[in-house]
Amino acid sequence: MSRKYFGTDGVRGTANQYPMTADMALKLGAAVGRYFRNDGDNQHRVVIGKDTRLSGYMFESALTAGLTSTGMNVLLLGPIPTPAVGMLTKSMRADLGVMISASHNPAIDNGIKFFGPDGFKLSDEAELEIESMVLEGVEPVQPQNIGRAKRVDDGRFRYIERVKNSLPKGLPFKGLKVVVDCANGAAHKAAPEALWELGAEVISIGVNPNGLNINENCGSTHTQTAAEAVVAHGADVGISLDGDADRVMVIDEKGNVADGDQLMALLACRWAEAGKLSGGALVATVMSNLGLERHLESKGLHLERTAVGDRYVVERMRKGGFNLGGEQSGHIVMTDYATTGDGLMAGLQFLAAMVESGKTASELSKTFETVPQLLKNVRYGAGQLPLDESSVKSVIADAEGRLTGKGRLLIRKSGTEPLIRVMAECEDETLLTEVVDGIVAEVAAVAG
C-alpha cells in the first residue's frame, strides 16, 4: 500500500494548499494522538517544535487542537531545530514529537514530521496506519479528558547543552573565527549561542527571520552568502545550516564549499583511527559520490547505501549497529549523540577536527577526489507521471546503455517536492552532460 500523505520526510507541501492545510493538520494531530494515546490515560504528552515560517503559527494551533482532542498534553517549544525535537521527545518522556518545518524549501511551503517516544522518526508502517486513521476519522475523548497545552521556555537551552556535550571535554574553540549562517530559520538563536559559549568568535548571518525569508538567498542551499562572509571577515571556517538545522555545508577559509560527502569521509576516517566507528562502515544514500565509496575502501572501510532520506539512513544504522551516516545534501547522523541529522552538531565536529589536528578548514574539507557528478531537477504538474511515459523510458534506457561500464545513473521522484531528480556520475564529463541533459529535456517536454 502506497502512502497518500507522507513523503520521505513527513507531510510537506505549499501552505494552505492540500495537503498542507489547517484542516489536514487538525486531522493528522487527532490521528497521531490516538495512535500514541490508546490506553485512556491522561498522562500522555507531546512536544511540538517549529521553524520560523509564517504558516508555522497556523499549523501549531491546528495540531494542538487535534492532539488535545484525543487527550494528549501538548508542550510547545517554539522555534527550535529539528534534531532538538528528537532529543527532547525522549528526554522529556514524551510519547510523541512533532516538528513543523519544510526544511530547505522556500517559505511558502511547510511540513510536519513525527518522532516516536525513542526520539527517532516514525517507520513507514506507522505512517501508513496514521494515514488510515486520518481517512477513517478519530473519535474525540470525553470533555473531562481533553488535553492541556502550555509553552516550554527552556527547550533551546537543553538542546545547546546536549550539542556542546557531544564534543571532547575541554576542547577550546578560542581563537577560531566562525561564520554561521542560520538560514533565517530554526537555529537562528541556538547556533550562535552554542558557538559563542564554546569560545569562538562568531559572525552570525541569516539570524533575522520575518516569517517569509527562511532559506532565502542564505543557508545550506545557497552557500554563496556564507562563503562571501567568510572571505570578507577573514574567518577560519563557515557553517551553513538549512531552515530547520538538520543539514550543514562547511565553507573553508578560501570560500570553498564542502558537502555532506566530504564531511562524512573526514569523520569516518577520524573515528576509525580513534576506534570509534562502529562496524567499520559509513551509511549513506544512493546519491553519495562514487569517490566517497572508493576513498573509504582505500582505508579498509565500507560504504552502506540506502534509499534517499535521512530516516532510511537511520533505519539502516540502527539495524546494522552503525553510528555514523548521512547524505550528500548535508544530513549528518551521529547516533551516539542524536536521533536524526544535526547540522550544528556536525559543524562542531568539523571545528573539533580543526582544533585537534591543527589543520586549516581547506586542508580538512577536501578528503577525497570526487567522480564528476551532475544533478538536475525537472518540475512537473499535479497528477502528472512523466517517468511512466514511453518516450521518457526510452531515453533513460538509451542513457543506461551509454553509461554501462563507465558510470551510473539515478533517476527518482523527490519525496518532498514535485520534482524529478536526474543524477549521473561518469569520468567522461562530455558523456555525463549529454546523458543528463537528454533525459531532462525529454522529461521537461512531457511535463510541459
Short mmCIF file of C-alpha atoms in Angstrom, two decimals:
data_model
loop_
_atom_site.label_atom_id
_atom_site.label_comp_id
_atom_site.label_asym_id
_atom_site.label_seq_id
_atom_site.Cartn_x
_atom_site.Cartn_y
_atom_site.Cartn_z
CA MET A 1 0.00 0.00 0.00
CA SER A 2 1.46 3.36 -1.04
CA ARG A 3 1.41 6.34 1.28
CA LYS A 4 -1.08 9.08 0.42
CA TYR A 5 0.19 11.99 2.52
CA PHE A 6 3.67 11.12 3.78
CA GLY A 7 6.79 11.58 1.64
CA THR A 8 10.40 10.79 2.50
CA ASP A 9 10.33 13.28 5.39
CA GLY A 10 6.83 13.67 6.77
CA VAL A 11 3.97 15.51 5.11
CA ARG A 12 5.04 18.50 3.06
CA GLY A 13 3.64 20.97 0.53
CA THR A 14 2.60 24.56 -0.11
CA ALA A 15 0.92 26.09 2.92
CA ASN A 16 -2.86 26.49 2.66
CA GLN A 17 -2.97 24.10 -0.29
CA TYR A 18 -3.85 20.41 0.01
CA PRO A 19 -2.47 18.51 1.84
CA MET A 20 -0.80 21.26 3.88
CA THR A 21 -3.97 22.85 5.21
CA ALA A 22 -5.05 23.65 8.75
CA ASP A 23 -7.84 21.10 8.42
CA MET A 24 -5.39 18.35 7.47
CA ALA A 25 -3.07 19.33 10.33
CA LEU A 26 -6.02 19.04 12.71
CA LYS A 27 -6.83 15.56 11.37
CA LEU A 28 -3.19 14.47 11.48
CA GLY A 29 -2.92 15.71 15.07
CA ALA A 30 -6.00 13.76 16.09
CA ALA A 31 -4.85 10.62 14.27
CA VAL A 32 -1.32 10.59 15.65
CA GLY A 33 -2.67 11.49 19.08
CA ARG A 34 -5.00 8.50 19.02
CA TYR A 35 -2.17 6.31 17.68
CA PHE A 36 0.04 7.08 20.69
CA ARG A 37 -2.67 7.55 23.34
CA ASN A 38 -4.53 4.28 23.16
CA ASP A 39 -4.91 3.33 26.84
CA GLY A 40 -7.13 6.17 28.04
CA ASP A 41 -4.52 7.50 30.46
CA ASN A 42 -4.29 11.29 30.71
CA GLN A 43 -0.55 11.44 31.40
CA HIS A 44 0.47 11.28 27.73
CA ARG A 45 2.39 14.22 26.34
CA VAL A 46 3.72 15.51 23.02
CA VAL A 47 6.35 18.14 22.25
CA ILE A 48 5.89 20.42 19.24
CA GLY A 49 8.68 22.48 17.67
CA LYS A 50 8.68 24.61 14.54
CA ASP A 51 10.92 26.70 12.33
CA THR A 52 10.31 30.37 11.55
CA ARG A 53 7.77 30.18 8.71
CA LEU A 54 4.71 32.41 8.97
CA SER A 55 2.44 29.40 8.47
CA GLY A 56 4.00 27.70 11.49
CA TYR A 57 1.59 29.53 13.80
CA MET A 58 -1.39 28.14 11.90
CA PHE A 59 -0.15 24.55 11.89
CA GLU A 60 0.97 24.71 15.51
CA SER A 61 -2.55 25.74 16.56
CA ALA A 62 -4.26 23.13 14.35
CA LEU A 63 -2.03 20.30 15.51
CA THR A 64 -2.52 21.32 19.14
CA ALA A 65 -6.29 21.24 18.66
CA GLY A 66 -6.17 17.79 17.10
CA LEU A 67 -3.82 16.36 19.70
CA THR A 68 -5.64 17.75 22.74
CA SER A 69 -8.94 16.48 21.32
CA THR A 70 -7.58 12.96 21.83
CA GLY A 71 -6.36 13.69 25.36
CA MET A 72 -2.70 14.41 24.60
CA ASN A 73 -0.99 17.12 26.68
CA VAL A 74 0.99 19.44 24.40
CA LEU A 75 4.29 21.15 25.23
CA LEU A 76 5.03 23.96 22.77
CA LEU A 77 8.77 24.52 22.21
CA GLY A 78 8.55 27.39 19.71
CA PRO A 79 11.26 27.84 17.03
CA ILE A 80 13.85 25.11 17.58
CA PRO A 81 15.97 22.84 15.34
CA THR A 82 14.53 19.53 14.17
CA PRO A 83 17.21 17.47 16.00
CA ALA A 84 16.23 19.25 19.22
CA VAL A 85 12.70 17.90 18.86
CA GLY A 86 14.03 14.36 18.50
CA MET A 87 16.23 14.82 21.55
CA LEU A 88 13.56 16.46 23.72
CA THR A 89 10.91 13.89 22.83
CA LYS A 90 12.97 11.25 24.58
CA SER A 91 14.50 13.33 27.37
CA MET A 92 11.13 14.83 28.39
CA ARG A 93 9.44 11.39 28.36
CA ALA A 94 7.03 12.45 25.64
CA ASP A 95 5.09 9.83 23.70
CA LEU A 96 5.45 11.83 20.52
CA GLY A 97 7.45 14.66 18.98
CA VAL A 98 6.28 16.91 16.15
CA MET A 99 8.38 19.28 14.04
CA ILE A 100 6.62 21.82 11.84
CA SER A 101 9.06 22.60 9.04
CA ALA A 102 9.69 22.24 5.32
CA SER A 103 13.43 22.14 5.95
CA HIS A 104 15.31 23.66 2.98
CA ASN A 105 12.15 24.53 1.00
CA PRO A 106 11.05 28.15 0.43
CA ALA A 107 8.91 29.99 2.97
CA ILE A 108 5.61 29.31 1.18
CA ASP A 109 5.99 25.59 1.90
CA ASN A 110 5.64 23.82 5.22
CA GLY A 111 5.69 20.30 6.56
CA ILE A 112 5.01 18.10 9.56
CA LYS A 113 7.46 15.47 10.82
CA PHE A 114 6.77 13.00 13.62
CA PHE A 115 9.12 11.38 16.13
CA GLY A 116 8.31 8.37 18.30
CA PRO A 117 8.97 8.16 22.06
CA ASP A 118 12.53 6.94 21.36
CA GLY A 119 13.28 10.20 19.51
CA PHE A 120 13.52 8.55 16.09
CA LYS A 121 11.31 9.30 13.09
CA LEU A 122 8.34 7.02 12.54
CA SER A 123 8.53 3.95 10.32
CA ASP A 124 6.68 3.59 7.01
CA GLU A 125 4.33 1.14 8.73
CA ALA A 126 3.43 3.63 11.48
CA GLU A 127 2.83 6.38 8.92
CA LEU A 128 0.54 4.11 6.90
CA GLU A 129 -1.50 3.32 10.00
CA ILE A 130 -1.78 7.02 10.86
CA GLU A 131 -2.91 7.76 7.31
CA SER A 132 -5.66 5.16 7.58
CA MET A 133 -6.82 6.79 10.82
CA VAL A 134 -6.93 10.19 9.08
CA LEU A 135 -9.14 8.71 6.35
CA GLU A 136 -11.41 6.86 8.77
CA GLY A 137 -11.68 9.70 11.29
CA VAL A 138 -10.92 9.68 15.01
CA GLU A 139 -13.41 9.72 17.87
CA PRO A 140 -12.55 12.58 20.28
CA VAL A 141 -12.28 11.97 24.03
CA GLN A 142 -14.91 12.95 26.59
CA PRO A 143 -14.81 16.64 27.65
CA GLN A 144 -13.19 15.87 31.00
CA ASN A 145 -10.31 14.06 29.25
CA ILE A 146 -9.31 16.80 26.80
CA GLY A 147 -5.58 17.50 26.94
CA ARG A 148 -3.83 20.68 28.04
CA ALA A 149 -1.27 22.84 26.20
CA LYS A 150 1.48 25.05 27.55
CA ARG A 151 4.65 26.81 26.40
CA VAL A 152 8.06 25.44 27.37
CA ASP A 153 10.84 28.04 27.53
CA ASP A 154 13.98 26.02 28.19
CA GLY A 155 13.99 23.63 25.22
CA ARG A 156 16.62 25.60 23.31
CA PHE A 157 18.97 25.69 26.28
CA ARG A 158 18.63 21.95 26.88
CA TYR A 159 19.49 21.38 23.23
CA ILE A 160 22.54 23.68 23.33
CA GLU A 161 23.95 21.79 26.30
CA ARG A 162 23.44 18.45 24.53
CA VAL A 163 25.23 19.73 21.42
CA LYS A 164 28.15 21.06 23.45
CA ASN A 165 28.45 17.78 25.33
CA SER A 166 28.97 15.90 22.06
CA LEU A 167 32.48 17.39 21.93
CA PRO A 168 35.56 16.19 23.84
CA LYS A 169 35.75 17.80 27.27
CA GLY A 170 37.80 20.97 27.49
CA LEU A 171 38.22 21.38 23.72
CA PRO A 172 38.86 25.10 23.20
CA PHE A 173 37.40 26.98 20.23
CA LYS A 174 39.01 30.20 21.46
CA GLY A 175 40.83 31.90 18.61
CA LEU A 176 38.58 30.42 15.92
CA LYS A 177 36.65 32.95 13.87
CA VAL A 178 33.49 31.25 12.63
CA VAL A 179 30.77 32.43 10.27
CA VAL A 180 27.46 30.71 10.97
CA ASP A 181 24.58 31.06 8.50
CA CYS A 182 21.30 30.08 10.16
CA ALA A 183 19.14 30.50 7.04
CA ASN A 184 16.77 32.79 8.99
CA GLY A 185 15.48 29.53 10.40
CA ALA A 186 15.08 27.40 13.48
CA ALA A 187 18.68 27.69 14.73
CA HIS A 188 18.93 31.48 14.49
CA LYS A 189 19.43 31.68 18.26
CA ALA A 190 20.77 28.25 19.22
CA ALA A 191 23.68 28.03 16.76
CA PRO A 192 25.35 31.40 17.50
CA GLU A 193 24.83 30.89 21.24
CA ALA A 194 26.43 27.43 21.21
CA LEU A 195 29.45 28.60 19.23
CA TRP A 196 29.97 31.66 21.45
CA GLU A 197 29.69 29.61 24.63
CA LEU A 198 32.36 27.25 23.24
CA GLY A 199 34.75 30.19 22.91
CA ALA A 200 34.60 31.00 19.19
CA GLU A 201 34.46 34.47 17.69
CA VAL A 202 31.10 34.31 15.94
CA ILE A 203 29.92 36.18 12.84
CA SER A 204 26.21 35.43 12.50
CA ILE A 205 24.20 35.79 9.29
CA GLY A 206 20.70 34.62 8.46
CA VAL A 207 19.55 35.38 12.02
CA ASN A 208 16.73 37.84 11.34
CA PRO A 209 13.68 35.78 10.47
CA ASN A 210 10.49 37.60 9.50
CA GLY A 211 8.35 34.60 8.64
CA LEU A 212 8.94 34.93 4.91
CA ASN A 213 12.74 34.91 4.44
CA ILE A 214 13.69 31.42 5.62
CA ASN A 215 16.26 29.89 3.20
CA GLU A 216 16.02 33.00 1.02
CA ASN A 217 19.45 33.58 -0.54
CA CYS A 218 21.06 32.02 2.51
CA GLY A 219 21.61 28.70 4.24
CA SER A 220 22.92 25.35 3.07
CA THR A 221 21.14 25.53 -0.30
CA HIS A 222 22.59 28.97 -1.05
CA THR A 223 26.12 28.82 0.32
CA GLN A 224 27.38 31.83 -1.63
CA THR A 225 26.20 34.17 1.12
CA ALA A 226 28.20 32.38 3.81
CA ALA A 227 31.21 31.93 1.52
CA GLU A 228 31.33 35.65 0.82
CA ALA A 229 31.08 36.40 4.54
CA VAL A 230 33.94 34.00 5.36
CA VAL A 231 36.25 35.70 2.88
CA ALA A 232 35.14 39.24 3.77
CA HIS A 233 35.70 38.71 7.52
CA GLY A 234 38.86 36.62 7.17
CA ALA A 235 37.13 33.81 9.06
CA ASP A 236 38.69 30.40 9.64
CA VAL A 237 35.58 28.48 8.65
CA GLY A 238 31.90 28.81 7.84
CA ILE A 239 28.96 26.66 8.94
CA SER A 240 25.88 26.96 6.73
CA LEU A 241 22.67 25.41 8.07
CA ASP A 242 19.27 24.94 6.45
CA GLY A 243 15.90 26.16 7.70
CA ASP A 244 15.43 23.51 10.37
CA ALA A 245 19.16 22.98 11.04
CA ASP A 246 19.29 19.27 10.27
CA ARG A 247 21.64 19.91 7.32
CA VAL A 248 25.03 21.60 7.09
CA MET A 249 27.55 22.68 4.49
CA VAL A 250 31.07 23.65 5.58
CA ILE A 251 32.96 26.54 3.96
CA ASP A 252 36.74 26.73 4.18
CA GLU A 253 38.77 29.90 4.72
CA LYS A 254 39.02 30.42 0.95
CA GLY A 255 35.28 30.29 0.41
CA ASN A 256 35.16 26.76 -0.98
CA VAL A 257 32.20 24.57 -0.02
CA ALA A 258 32.40 21.01 1.33
CA ASP A 259 29.23 18.95 1.09
CA GLY A 260 27.98 16.12 3.27
CA ASP A 261 30.05 13.51 1.45
CA GLN A 262 33.32 15.27 2.27
CA LEU A 263 32.31 15.81 5.89
CA MET A 264 31.24 12.19 6.30
CA ALA A 265 34.53 11.00 4.81
CA LEU A 266 36.52 13.11 7.26
CA LEU A 267 34.54 11.95 10.29
CA ALA A 268 34.52 8.29 9.24
CA CYS A 269 38.30 8.16 8.85
CA ARG A 270 38.95 10.08 12.07
CA TRP A 271 36.54 7.93 14.03
CA ALA A 272 38.03 4.75 12.55
CA GLU A 273 41.54 5.83 13.58
CA ALA A 274 40.27 6.51 17.09
CA GLY A 275 38.43 3.18 17.27
CA LYS A 276 35.06 4.94 17.45
CA LEU A 277 33.49 3.93 14.11
CA SER A 278 31.03 1.12 14.80
CA GLY A 279 31.05 -1.71 12.28
CA GLY A 280 33.85 -0.20 10.23
CA ALA A 281 31.27 1.36 7.92
CA LEU A 282 29.57 4.59 6.94
CA VAL A 283 25.90 4.60 5.91
CA ALA A 284 24.94 6.93 3.06
CA THR A 285 22.35 7.08 0.29
CA VAL A 286 22.49 6.20 -3.39
CA MET A 287 23.15 9.90 -4.08
CA SER A 288 26.59 9.92 -2.43
CA ASN A 289 29.52 10.27 -4.79
CA LEU A 290 31.36 7.22 -6.08
CA GLY A 291 34.57 8.92 -4.97
CA LEU A 292 33.43 8.60 -1.36
CA GLU A 293 32.99 4.86 -1.75
CA ARG A 294 36.42 4.46 -3.34
CA HIS A 295 38.07 6.56 -0.63
CA LEU A 296 36.53 4.51 2.18
CA GLU A 297 37.57 1.26 0.51
CA SER A 298 41.15 2.53 0.31
CA LYS A 299 41.04 2.96 4.10
CA GLY A 300 39.63 -0.52 4.69
CA LEU A 301 36.15 0.85 5.41
CA HIS A 302 32.80 0.05 3.83
CA LEU A 303 30.00 2.22 2.45
CA GLU A 304 26.46 1.01 3.11
CA ARG A 305 23.98 2.61 0.69
CA THR A 306 20.27 3.23 1.30
CA ALA A 307 17.32 4.90 -0.39
CA VAL A 308 17.26 8.71 -0.29
CA GLY A 309 16.03 10.14 3.01
CA ASP A 310 17.85 10.52 6.29
CA ARG A 311 15.33 8.31 8.08
CA TYR A 312 16.27 5.39 5.80
CA VAL A 313 19.89 6.06 6.68
CA VAL A 314 18.99 5.95 10.37
CA GLU A 315 16.98 2.75 9.95
CA ARG A 316 19.99 1.03 8.36
CA MET A 317 22.31 2.39 11.06
CA ARG A 318 20.11 1.04 13.85
CA LYS A 319 19.62 -2.31 12.17
CA GLY A 320 23.33 -2.79 11.46
CA GLY A 321 24.70 -1.23 14.63
CA PHE A 322 26.47 1.61 12.79
CA ASN A 323 26.94 5.02 14.42
CA LEU A 324 27.77 7.36 11.51
CA GLY A 325 25.76 8.08 8.39
CA GLY A 326 24.17 10.79 6.34
CA GLU A 327 23.50 12.32 2.97
CA GLN A 328 25.44 14.31 0.40
CA SER A 329 22.93 17.12 0.99
CA GLY A 330 24.37 17.66 4.47
CA HIS A 331 22.31 15.48 6.80
CA ILE A 332 24.94 14.00 9.13
CA VAL A 333 23.62 11.46 11.62
CA MET A 334 25.68 10.51 14.68
CA THR A 335 23.57 8.11 16.72
CA ASP A 336 25.98 8.22 19.66
CA TYR A 337 24.67 11.76 20.22
CA ALA A 338 21.47 12.32 18.21
CA THR A 339 18.48 10.52 16.70
CA THR A 340 18.42 12.37 13.38
CA GLY A 341 20.57 14.63 11.21
CA ASP A 342 22.04 17.53 13.19
CA GLY A 343 23.72 20.28 11.17
CA LEU A 344 25.05 22.23 14.13
CA MET A 345 26.46 19.16 15.84
CA ALA A 346 28.15 18.04 12.63
CA GLY A 347 29.60 21.51 12.12
CA LEU A 348 31.04 21.45 15.63
CA GLN A 349 32.64 18.08 14.90
CA PHE A 350 34.42 19.70 11.97
CA LEU A 351 35.65 22.54 14.19
CA ALA A 352 36.87 19.96 16.70
CA ALA A 353 38.85 18.27 13.94
CA MET A 354 40.46 21.61 13.08
CA VAL A 355 41.48 22.22 16.70
CA GLU A 356 42.72 18.68 17.35
CA SER A 357 44.70 18.40 14.10
CA GLY A 358 45.94 21.98 13.91
CA LYS A 359 44.95 21.98 10.22
CA THR A 360 43.01 24.61 8.31
CA ALA A 361 39.50 24.09 7.03
CA SER A 362 40.77 23.80 3.46
CA GLU A 363 43.17 21.03 4.47
CA LEU A 364 40.38 19.03 6.09
CA SER A 365 37.42 19.69 3.81
CA LYS A 366 38.82 18.05 0.66
CA THR A 367 39.15 14.47 1.87
CA PHE A 368 38.74 12.70 -1.49
CA GLU A 369 38.56 13.40 -5.21
CA THR A 370 35.01 13.31 -6.47
CA VAL A 371 33.92 11.49 -9.59
CA PRO A 372 32.24 14.06 -11.90
CA GLN A 373 28.58 14.12 -10.91
CA LEU A 374 25.72 16.07 -12.44
CA LEU A 375 22.31 16.51 -10.85
CA LYS A 376 19.41 18.37 -12.47
CA ASN A 377 15.79 18.72 -11.40
CA VAL A 378 12.66 18.95 -13.54
CA ARG A 379 9.41 20.23 -12.06
CA TYR A 380 6.16 18.56 -13.06
CA GLY A 381 2.50 19.37 -12.52
CA ALA A 382 -0.12 17.85 -10.24
CA GLY A 383 -1.31 14.46 -11.42
CA GLN A 384 1.49 14.04 -13.95
CA LEU A 385 3.58 10.85 -14.10
CA PRO A 386 6.40 11.74 -16.52
CA LEU A 387 8.52 8.69 -15.63
CA ASP A 388 5.71 6.41 -16.85
CA GLU A 389 5.75 7.86 -20.38
CA SER A 390 7.21 5.54 -23.04
CA SER A 391 9.35 8.30 -24.60
CA VAL A 392 10.98 9.03 -21.23
CA LYS A 393 11.56 5.32 -20.58
CA SER A 394 13.22 5.02 -23.99
CA VAL A 395 15.60 7.93 -23.36
CA ILE A 396 16.50 6.53 -19.93
CA ALA A 397 17.20 3.07 -21.38
CA ASP A 398 19.47 4.59 -24.01
CA ALA A 399 21.33 6.59 -21.35
CA GLU A 400 21.85 3.49 -19.21
CA GLY A 401 23.31 1.70 -22.20
CA ARG A 402 25.76 4.53 -22.91
CA LEU A 403 26.89 4.58 -19.27
CA THR A 404 27.37 0.83 -18.89
CA GLY A 405 30.85 0.21 -17.53
CA LYS A 406 31.58 3.94 -17.45
CA GLY A 407 29.38 5.36 -14.71
CA ARG A 408 25.98 5.20 -13.06
CA LEU A 409 22.57 6.80 -13.46
CA LEU A 410 19.95 7.53 -10.80
CA ILE A 411 16.50 8.93 -11.54
CA ARG A 412 13.87 9.41 -8.88
CA LYS A 413 10.90 11.47 -7.80
CA SER A 414 11.62 13.82 -4.94
CA GLY A 415 9.84 12.85 -1.75
CA THR A 416 9.45 16.47 -0.65
CA GLU A 417 8.79 18.48 -3.83
CA PRO A 418 7.11 17.88 -7.26
CA LEU A 419 10.48 17.27 -8.92
CA ILE A 420 12.12 14.55 -10.97
CA ARG A 421 15.79 14.35 -9.97
CA VAL A 422 18.21 13.17 -12.66
CA MET A 423 21.69 12.33 -11.41
CA ALA A 424 24.59 10.65 -13.18
CA GLU A 425 28.30 10.04 -12.50
CA CYS A 426 30.91 9.46 -15.17
CA GLU A 427 34.62 10.20 -15.66
CA ASP A 428 33.78 11.35 -19.22
CA GLU A 429 32.22 14.74 -18.50
CA THR A 430 31.04 15.23 -22.09
CA LEU A 431 29.10 11.97 -21.97
CA LEU A 432 27.85 12.87 -18.50
CA THR A 433 26.35 16.15 -19.71
CA GLU A 434 24.82 14.60 -22.81
CA VAL A 435 23.12 11.83 -20.85
CA VAL A 436 21.66 14.06 -18.13
CA ASP A 437 20.57 16.84 -20.49
CA GLY A 438 18.91 14.34 -22.79
CA ILE A 439 16.79 12.87 -20.02
CA VAL A 440 15.97 16.29 -18.56
CA ALA A 441 14.85 17.59 -21.95
CA GLU A 442 12.50 14.65 -22.52
CA VAL A 443 11.01 14.79 -19.02
CA ALA A 444 10.51 18.55 -19.39
CA ALA A 445 8.81 18.08 -22.78
CA VAL A 446 6.42 15.50 -21.34
CA ALA A 447 5.72 17.66 -18.27
CA GLY A 448 5.04 20.67 -20.45
#
